[in-house]
CSV table of C-alpha atoms in Angstrom, one decimal:
chain,number,residue,atom,x,y,z
A,29,MET,CA,-16.8,7.6,-3.5
A,30,VAL,CA,-15.4,10.2,-1.0
A,31,LYS,CA,-11.5,9.2,-1.0
A,32,TYR,CA,-9.2,10.2,1.9
A,33,PRO,CA,-6.4,12.1,-0.2
A,34,LEU,CA,-3.3,10.8,1.8
A,35,LEU,CA,-1.3,10.6,-1.4
A,36,LYS,CA,-3.5,12.4,-3.6
A,37,ARG,CA,-1.9,14.6,-6.4
A,38,SER,CA,1.8,14.7,-4.9
A,39,VAL,CA,4.3,16.7,-6.0
A,40,CYS,CA,6.7,14.6,-7.6
A,41,PHE,CA,10.0,16.8,-8.5
A,42,LEU,CA,12.6,18.6,-6.6
A,43,ALA,CA,13.5,22.2,-5.9
A,44,LEU,CA,17.1,22.1,-6.6
A,45,LEU,CA,19.7,24.9,-5.4
A,46,THR,CA,22.8,25.9,-7.7
A,47,THR,CA,25.7,27.7,-6.4
A,48,THR,CA,26.9,30.5,-9.0
A,49,ALA,CA,30.3,32.2,-8.4
A,50,ALA,CA,30.8,35.9,-8.6
A,51,CYS,CA,32.5,37.1,-11.6
A,52,ILE,CA,33.7,40.7,-12.3
A,53,PRO,CA,34.2,41.4,-16.1
A,54,MET,CA,37.8,41.9,-17.0
A,55,ASP,CA,37.3,45.4,-18.5
A,56,ILE,CA,35.9,47.1,-15.4
A,57,PRO,CA,38.8,47.6,-12.7
A,58,SER,CA,38.5,46.0,-9.1
A,59,ASN,CA,38.3,49.3,-7.5
A,60,ALA,CA,35.3,50.3,-9.6
A,61,LEU,CA,33.3,48.2,-7.4
A,62,SER,CA,31.6,50.0,-4.4
A,63,GLU,CA,33.2,48.9,-1.1
A,64,LYS,CA,29.7,47.0,-0.4
A,65,SER,CA,29.9,45.4,-3.9
A,66,GLN,CA,33.4,43.7,-2.8
A,67,SER,CA,32.1,42.6,0.7
A,68,ASP,CA,28.8,40.6,-0.8
A,69,THR,CA,30.9,39.1,-3.6
A,70,LEU,CA,33.4,37.7,-1.2
A,71,VAL,CA,31.4,36.7,1.8
A,72,ALA,CA,33.2,33.4,2.1
A,73,GLY,CA,31.9,32.3,-1.2
A,74,LYS,CA,28.4,31.8,0.2
A,75,THR,CA,25.1,32.5,-2.3
A,76,ASP,CA,22.2,34.0,-0.8
A,77,GLU,CA,20.0,30.7,-0.6
A,78,GLU,CA,23.1,29.3,1.6
A,79,GLU,CA,23.3,32.6,4.0
A,80,THR,CA,19.4,32.0,4.7
A,81,ARG,CA,19.9,28.5,5.5
A,82,ILE,CA,22.9,29.3,8.1
A,83,GLN,CA,20.8,31.9,9.6
A,84,LEU,CA,18.1,29.7,10.1
A,85,TYR,CA,19.6,27.0,11.6
A,86,LYS,CA,21.7,29.5,13.8
A,87,LYS,CA,18.4,31.1,15.0
A,88,ALA,CA,16.3,28.0,15.0
A,89,SER,CA,18.9,25.2,16.3
A,90,ALA,CA,19.2,27.0,19.9
A,91,ALA,CA,15.6,26.0,20.6
A,92,VAL,CA,15.9,22.2,19.2
A,93,VAL,CA,16.6,20.2,22.4
A,94,ALA,CA,17.4,16.5,22.6
A,95,ILE,CA,15.4,14.7,25.4
A,96,ASP,CA,17.5,11.6,26.4
A,97,LEU,CA,15.6,9.1,28.1
A,98,GLY,CA,18.7,6.6,28.7
A,99,LYS,CA,18.0,3.5,26.4
A,100,GLY,CA,17.2,6.3,23.6
A,101,HIS,CA,16.0,9.8,22.6
A,102,GLY,CA,14.3,12.0,20.2
A,103,SER,CA,13.5,15.7,19.7
A,104,GLY,CA,11.7,18.5,21.0
A,105,PHE,CA,11.3,22.1,20.7
A,106,ILE,CA,10.8,25.1,22.9
A,107,VAL,CA,7.8,27.0,22.0
A,108,SER,CA,7.9,29.2,25.1
A,109,SER,CA,10.8,31.0,27.2
A,110,ASP,CA,9.7,29.4,30.3
A,111,GLY,CA,10.4,26.5,29.0
A,112,LEU,CA,7.8,24.4,27.5
A,113,VAL,CA,8.6,22.1,25.0
A,114,LEU,CA,6.8,20.0,21.9
A,115,THR,CA,7.7,16.7,21.4
A,116,ASN,CA,6.0,13.4,20.0
A,117,ALA,CA,4.5,11.6,22.5
A,118,HIS,CA,6.1,8.2,21.4
A,119,VAL,CA,9.2,9.7,22.6
A,120,VAL,CA,8.3,10.4,26.4
A,121,GLU,CA,6.3,7.6,26.8
A,122,GLY,CA,8.1,5.1,28.2
A,123,ALA,CA,9.5,7.5,30.6
A,124,GLU,CA,8.7,8.2,34.3
A,125,THR,CA,7.4,11.9,35.3
A,126,THR,CA,10.6,13.6,34.5
A,127,VAL,CA,13.0,13.1,31.3
A,128,LYS,CA,16.7,14.9,30.7
A,129,VAL,CA,17.2,17.6,27.9
A,130,ILE,CA,20.1,18.6,26.2
A,131,PHE,CA,20.3,21.8,24.7
A,132,SER,CA,22.7,22.7,21.6
A,133,ASP,CA,25.1,23.9,23.3
A,134,GLY,CA,25.6,20.4,25.7
A,135,LYS,CA,24.0,22.0,28.7
A,136,GLU,CA,21.4,19.8,30.4
A,137,ALA,CA,18.1,20.4,32.5
A,138,ILE,CA,15.5,18.2,33.8
A,139,ALA,CA,12.0,18.4,32.5
A,140,ASP,CA,8.9,17.3,33.6
A,141,ILE,CA,6.1,15.6,31.5
A,142,VAL,CA,2.8,17.6,31.7
A,143,GLY,CA,0.5,16.3,29.1
A,144,PHE,CA,-0.4,13.7,26.0
A,145,ALA,CA,-2.4,14.8,23.4
A,146,GLY,CA,-4.6,11.6,23.1
A,147,GLU,CA,-5.1,8.5,21.4
A,148,ASN,CA,-5.1,9.8,17.8
A,149,LEU,CA,-2.5,12.7,18.4
A,150,ASP,CA,1.7,11.8,18.5
A,151,LEU,CA,2.1,14.5,20.8
A,152,ALA,CA,3.3,15.2,24.3
A,153,ALA,CA,4.5,18.3,26.1
A,154,ILE,CA,7.3,18.6,28.7
A,155,LYS,CA,8.2,21.4,31.0
A,156,ILE,CA,12.1,22.6,31.7
A,157,ARG,CA,12.2,23.2,35.2
A,158,ASP,CA,13.4,26.8,36.6
A,159,ARG,CA,13.7,29.0,33.5
A,160,THR,CA,12.8,31.5,32.1
A,161,ASP,CA,14.8,32.7,29.2
A,162,LEU,CA,14.8,30.5,27.0
A,163,PRO,CA,14.9,31.0,23.2
A,164,SER,CA,11.9,29.9,21.6
A,165,LEU,CA,10.4,29.1,18.2
A,166,LYS,CA,7.3,30.6,16.6
A,167,LEU,CA,4.5,28.4,15.5
A,168,ALA,CA,3.2,29.7,11.8
A,169,PRO,CA,-0.3,30.0,11.9
A,170,PRO,CA,-3.3,27.5,10.7
A,171,ASN,CA,-3.4,26.9,6.8
A,172,ALA,CA,0.1,28.4,6.5
A,173,VAL,CA,1.4,25.5,4.4
A,174,ASP,CA,1.2,25.0,1.0
A,175,VAL,CA,2.4,22.1,-1.8
A,176,GLY,CA,5.8,22.3,-2.9
A,177,GLN,CA,7.2,25.0,-0.7
A,178,THR,CA,10.5,24.5,0.7
A,179,VAL,CA,10.9,23.0,4.4
A,180,TYR,CA,13.9,22.4,6.6
A,181,ALA,CA,13.7,19.8,9.4
A,182,ILE,CA,15.9,20.2,12.7
A,183,GLY,CA,16.7,17.4,15.1
A,184,THR,CA,19.3,15.4,17.2
A,185,PRO,CA,20.9,12.4,15.1
A,186,ARG,CA,21.6,9.4,16.2
A,187,ASP,CA,24.3,10.4,18.2
A,188,LEU,CA,23.9,12.4,21.0
A,189,GLU,CA,27.3,13.7,21.1
A,190,LEU,CA,26.5,15.2,18.0
A,191,ARG,CA,25.2,18.7,17.2
A,192,ASN,CA,21.4,19.2,16.0
A,193,SER,CA,21.2,18.4,11.9
A,194,LEU,CA,19.8,20.3,9.3
A,195,SER,CA,18.1,19.1,6.3
A,196,GLN,CA,15.9,20.8,3.6
A,197,GLY,CA,12.8,19.5,1.4
A,198,ILE,CA,9.6,20.6,0.0
A,199,VAL,CA,6.0,19.7,1.0
A,200,SER,CA,4.8,16.9,-0.8
A,201,GLY,CA,1.2,16.7,0.2
A,202,ILE,CA,-1.1,17.9,2.9
A,203,HIS,CA,-3.9,15.3,4.1
A,204,GLY,CA,-6.2,15.1,6.7
A,205,GLU,CA,-8.0,18.7,6.4
A,206,GLY,CA,-4.3,20.1,6.6
A,207,SER,CA,-3.5,17.9,10.0
A,208,LEU,CA,-0.7,16.1,8.2
A,209,ILE,CA,2.4,17.2,6.5
A,210,GLN,CA,4.2,14.7,4.1
A,211,HIS,CA,7.5,16.0,2.8
A,212,ASP,CA,10.8,14.7,1.7
A,213,ALA,CA,13.3,16.3,4.0
A,214,ALA,CA,15.7,14.0,5.6
A,215,ILE,CA,14.9,12.6,9.0
A,216,ASN,CA,15.8,10.1,11.2
A,217,PRO,CA,14.7,8.4,14.0
A,218,GLY,CA,16.6,10.8,16.5
A,219,ASN,CA,14.4,13.6,14.8
A,220,SER,CA,11.0,12.6,15.8
A,221,GLY,CA,9.2,15.5,17.9
A,222,GLY,CA,11.8,18.2,16.3
A,223,PRO,CA,10.5,20.7,14.3
A,224,LEU,CA,9.6,21.1,10.6
A,225,LEU,CA,10.2,24.8,9.5
A,226,ASN,CA,9.5,27.1,6.6
A,227,SER,CA,11.8,29.7,5.5
A,228,ASP,CA,11.2,32.2,7.9
A,229,GLY,CA,12.3,29.7,10.4
A,230,ASP,CA,8.6,29.4,11.8
A,231,VAL,CA,7.1,26.1,13.0
A,232,ILE,CA,4.8,24.3,10.5
A,233,GLY,CA,5.0,20.8,11.9
A,234,VAL,CA,6.3,18.3,14.5
A,235,ASN,CA,8.4,15.3,12.3
A,236,GLN,CA,6.7,12.4,13.2
A,237,MET,CA,7.2,9.2,11.1
A,238,ILE,CA,9.3,7.9,8.7
A,239,LEU,CA,9.5,5.0,6.6
A,240,THR,CA,12.4,2.5,6.0
A,241,GLY,CA,12.4,-0.6,3.8
A,242,SER,CA,14.3,-3.7,3.3
A,243,VAL,CA,14.5,-5.8,-0.1
A,244,GLN,CA,13.8,-9.4,-0.6
A,245,ASP,CA,14.7,-12.3,-2.8
A,246,GLU,CA,11.9,-14.6,-3.8
A,247,ASN,CA,12.1,-17.1,-1.2
A,248,GLY,CA,12.0,-14.0,1.7
A,249,LYS,CA,15.9,-13.4,2.4
A,250,VAL,CA,16.8,-9.8,3.1
A,251,ILE,CA,19.1,-8.9,0.3
A,252,GLY,CA,19.4,-5.1,0.7
A,253,ARG,CA,18.1,-2.2,2.6
A,254,SER,CA,17.5,1.1,1.6
A,255,SER,CA,19.5,4.1,3.5
A,256,GLY,CA,17.4,6.2,5.9
A,257,SER,CA,13.7,6.6,4.9
A,258,ILE,CA,12.1,5.8,1.5
A,259,GLY,CA,11.3,9.4,0.8
A,260,ILE,CA,8.3,9.4,2.6
A,261,ASN,CA,7.9,11.4,5.8
A,262,PHE,CA,5.1,13.0,7.8
A,263,ALA,CA,4.6,16.0,10.1
A,264,ILE,CA,1.7,17.0,12.6
A,265,SER,CA,0.7,20.2,11.5
A,266,THR,CA,0.9,23.1,14.0
A,267,GLN,CA,-3.3,23.2,13.0
A,268,ALA,CA,-3.4,20.0,14.6
A,269,ALA,CA,-1.1,20.7,17.4
A,270,ASN,CA,-2.2,24.5,18.8
A,271,PRO,CA,-5.4,22.9,20.5
A,272,PHE,CA,-3.4,20.7,22.3
A,273,LEU,CA,-0.8,23.4,23.4
A,274,VAL,CA,-3.8,25.4,24.4
A,275,ALA,CA,-5.0,22.7,26.5
A,276,VAL,CA,-1.5,22.1,27.9
A,277,LEU,CA,-1.4,26.0,29.3
A,278,ASP,CA,-5.2,25.8,30.5
A,279,GLY,CA,-4.2,22.4,32.6
A,280,ASN,CA,-6.6,20.4,30.7
A,281,ALA,CA,-4.5,18.2,29.1
A,282,PRO,CA,-4.3,14.4,30.0
A,283,GLN,CA,-1.5,14.0,32.7
A,284,VAL,CA,1.5,11.8,33.1
A,285,ALA,CA,-0.6,10.2,35.9
A,286,GLN,CA,-2.9,8.7,33.4
A,287,LYS,CA,-1.8,6.0,30.8
A,288,PRO,CA,0.2,7.5,27.7
A,289,PRO,CA,-1.4,7.3,24.1
A,290,LYS,CA,-0.2,4.6,22.1
A,291,PRO,CA,0.9,6.3,18.9
A,292,GLN,CA,2.3,4.8,15.7
A,293,LYS,CA,5.8,3.6,15.7
A,294,PRO,CA,8.1,6.6,14.6
A,295,GLN,CA,9.5,4.3,11.9
A,296,GLN,CA,8.2,1.3,10.2
A,297,ASP,CA,10.4,-1.1,8.5
A,298,LEU,CA,9.1,-2.3,5.2
A,299,SER,CA,9.8,-6.2,3.8
A,300,MET,CA,10.0,-5.3,0.0
A,301,PRO,CA,9.9,-8.2,-2.4
A,302,ILE,CA,11.2,-7.9,-5.6
A,303,LEU,CA,8.6,-6.7,-8.6
A,304,PRO,CA,9.2,-8.3,-12.0
A,305,THR,CA,9.4,-5.9,-14.4
A,306,ASP,CA,8.5,-7.7,-17.7
A,307,GLY,CA,4.8,-7.4,-17.1
A,308,GLN,CA,3.8,-10.3,-14.9
A,309,MET,CA,0.9,-9.7,-12.8
A,310,VAL,CA,1.5,-10.0,-9.2
A,311,ALA,CA,-1.7,-10.6,-7.0
A,312,SER,CA,-1.5,-9.5,-3.3
A,313,ARG,CA,-4.3,-8.1,-0.7
A,314,LEU,CA,-4.2,-5.2,1.8
A,315,LYS,CA,-5.1,-6.8,5.1
A,316,THR,CA,-5.9,-6.1,8.6
A,317,GLY,CA,-1.9,-6.0,10.3
A,318,ASP,CA,-0.4,-4.7,7.5
A,319,PRO,CA,1.6,-1.7,7.8
A,320,THR,CA,-0.2,1.7,8.0
A,321,LEU,CA,0.2,5.4,6.8
A,322,PRO,CA,-0.8,7.6,9.9
A,323,ASN,CA,-4.3,7.9,8.8
A,324,ASN,CA,-4.4,4.1,9.2
A,325,SER,CA,-5.0,3.0,5.8
A,326,TYR,CA,-2.9,0.0,5.0
A,327,PHE,CA,0.2,0.0,2.1
A,328,HIS,CA,2.7,-2.4,0.8
A,329,ALA,CA,6.1,-1.6,-0.8
A,330,TYR,CA,8.0,-3.5,-3.7
A,331,ALA,CA,11.5,-3.2,-5.0
A,332,PHE,CA,13.3,-3.2,-8.6
A,333,GLU,CA,16.5,-2.4,-10.0
A,334,GLY,CA,16.5,0.0,-12.8
A,335,LYS,CA,18.9,1.6,-15.2
A,336,ALA,CA,18.9,5.7,-16.2
A,337,GLY,CA,16.8,6.1,-19.2
A,338,GLN,CA,14.6,3.2,-19.1
A,339,GLN,CA,11.0,4.1,-19.3
A,340,VAL,CA,8.5,2.5,-16.4
A,341,LYS,CA,4.9,1.8,-16.7
A,342,ILE,CA,3.2,0.5,-13.3
A,343,GLN,CA,-0.3,-0.1,-12.8
A,344,VAL,CA,-2.7,-1.2,-9.8
A,345,ASN,CA,-5.7,-2.6,-10.2
A,346,SER,CA,-8.5,-3.7,-7.9
A,347,GLN,CA,-12.2,-3.9,-7.7
A,348,GLN,CA,-12.5,-4.1,-3.8
A,349,LEU,CA,-10.3,-1.0,-2.8
A,350,ASP,CA,-9.3,2.5,-4.4
A,351,PRO,CA,-5.6,2.1,-5.0
A,352,SER,CA,-2.7,4.4,-5.0
A,353,VAL,CA,1.1,4.3,-6.7
A,354,ILE,CA,4.2,6.2,-5.9
A,355,LEU,CA,7.6,5.3,-7.3
A,356,ILE,CA,11.0,6.3,-5.1
A,357,LEU,CA,14.8,6.2,-5.5
A,358,PRO,CA,16.3,5.4,-2.2
A,359,ASP,CA,19.8,7.3,-2.4
A,360,LYS,CA,22.8,7.5,0.1
A,361,GLN,CA,22.2,11.4,-0.1
A,362,LYS,CA,18.5,12.2,-0.5
A,363,ASP,CA,15.8,9.7,-1.3
A,364,LYS,CA,13.6,11.1,-4.1
A,365,VAL,CA,9.8,10.9,-5.2
A,366,ILE,CA,10.2,10.0,-9.1
A,367,ALA,CA,6.5,9.9,-10.0
A,368,THR,CA,3.0,9.4,-8.2
A,369,ASN,CA,-0.6,8.5,-9.6
A,370,ASP,CA,-3.7,7.6,-7.6
A,371,ASP,CA,-6.3,7.5,-10.2
A,372,ILE,CA,-5.8,6.4,-14.2
A,373,SER,CA,-8.9,9.3,-14.8
A,374,ALA,CA,-11.8,10.2,-13.2
A,375,GLN,CA,-13.8,7.6,-14.3
A,376,ASP,CA,-11.2,4.8,-13.3
A,377,PHE,CA,-10.3,4.5,-9.9
A,378,ASN,CA,-7.2,2.3,-10.7
A,379,ALA,CA,-3.7,3.7,-10.6
A,380,GLN,CA,-1.2,3.9,-13.4
A,381,LEU,CA,2.0,5.7,-13.3
A,382,GLU,CA,4.9,5.9,-16.4
A,383,THR,CA,7.9,7.9,-16.3
A,384,THR,CA,11.5,7.5,-17.4
A,385,LEU,CA,14.1,6.5,-14.6
A,386,PRO,CA,16.6,9.1,-13.8
A,387,SER,CA,19.3,6.6,-12.4
A,388,ASP,CA,20.6,3.4,-12.0
A,389,GLY,CA,19.7,2.0,-8.9
A,390,VAL,CA,17.0,0.3,-6.7
A,391,TYR,CA,13.6,1.7,-6.8
A,392,VAL,CA,10.8,1.3,-4.1
A,393,VAL,CA,7.1,1.0,-5.6
A,394,LEU,CA,4.7,1.7,-2.7
A,395,THR,CA,1.1,1.1,-3.1
A,396,SER,CA,-1.7,2.1,-0.8
A,397,ALA,CA,-5.5,2.2,0.0
A,398,PHE,CA,-7.0,5.7,0.6
A,399,GLU,CA,-9.4,4.9,2.9
A,400,LYS,CA,-8.8,4.3,6.7
A,401,GLY,CA,-8.9,0.5,7.3
A,402,GLU,CA,-9.6,-0.2,3.6
A,403,THR,CA,-8.8,-4.0,2.5
A,404,GLY,CA,-9.2,-5.9,-0.4
A,405,ASP,CA,-7.4,-7.8,-3.5
A,406,TYR,CA,-5.4,-6.0,-6.0
A,407,GLN,CA,-3.1,-6.8,-9.1
A,408,ILE,CA,0.0,-4.9,-9.3
A,409,GLN,CA,2.0,-5.4,-12.7
A,410,ALA,CA,5.5,-3.2,-13.8
A,411,THR,CA,6.7,-3.0,-17.5
A,412,VAL,CA,10.4,-1.5,-17.6
A,413,LYS,CA,11.8,-1.3,-21.6
């Protein structure tokens, strides 16, 4: 069976940055250091990694704009000095023929909507009027993304009065033959349409979608809600965006007079029932109408409360579909993918993961099918000791 590898072999570790203080041995006089060394040591206490992030933000943020629709907003980024801006189709689909853009310095301009990518690609282009001197971002070449590499997301937060925000994460999966990037850099709804950058400040993707969730008790009452996303964010790769940009420049992209596409909602709010952790089997069914991942495969989310050091084993079995399971810890600072599994073995398409819980908290278990539109019954079982 050929499987669509949406969450297959996802990386489940985080790249942690540590700050190291610079020390001078006591037996070396301070004047023995060169002037340059003293300067490097005392530059505001910043590490090389921090300085890299600061410079990346300063360089890229000037080319990231907020797109204000009055009742809401999204983000976009300038790809040419004459004001061509790439964003998500869902950001501008409710607008008329023009939108207001706000630059990082607070200045405003009018932009015309010049094209939509089509039904299956959540992209649109707008053109800022009467400008030829704007800063722009460079698009990385196709296939220039690797699982595990560091990425940065820039976009406008919920409050338009605030400046662009920067977050950092890693690429945890590449799907759809390179068209979709799964990452864990924190984003929020206002970041939709903003760029996903590599360490050189080049655009590797357009942030598209996040998953959020609420926890329900056995009666369906909401008893908790995850903060921000649940650690699964998606960006449309520049590999997929390039043909659309070419069509825009050639004047062949669908124009605003045509019906805009109806892309998937940028944020899906999941109702998450509590998953028993005593080994009790829970039976359910993935069906038409369930929430979907960007390749239109269905998924369900569950939640349970765990403590640091506990051993957890989660298994998903089905005779009707090929399941996947992923374990996430929603956190106030940064949601963490703890573990993931798609197949128990090459001969067994059922999914199973075993791991040690790193901290106290409410964990999210996501189970999905690989194939687009695949439906069927499954059983999920969790044991925590």
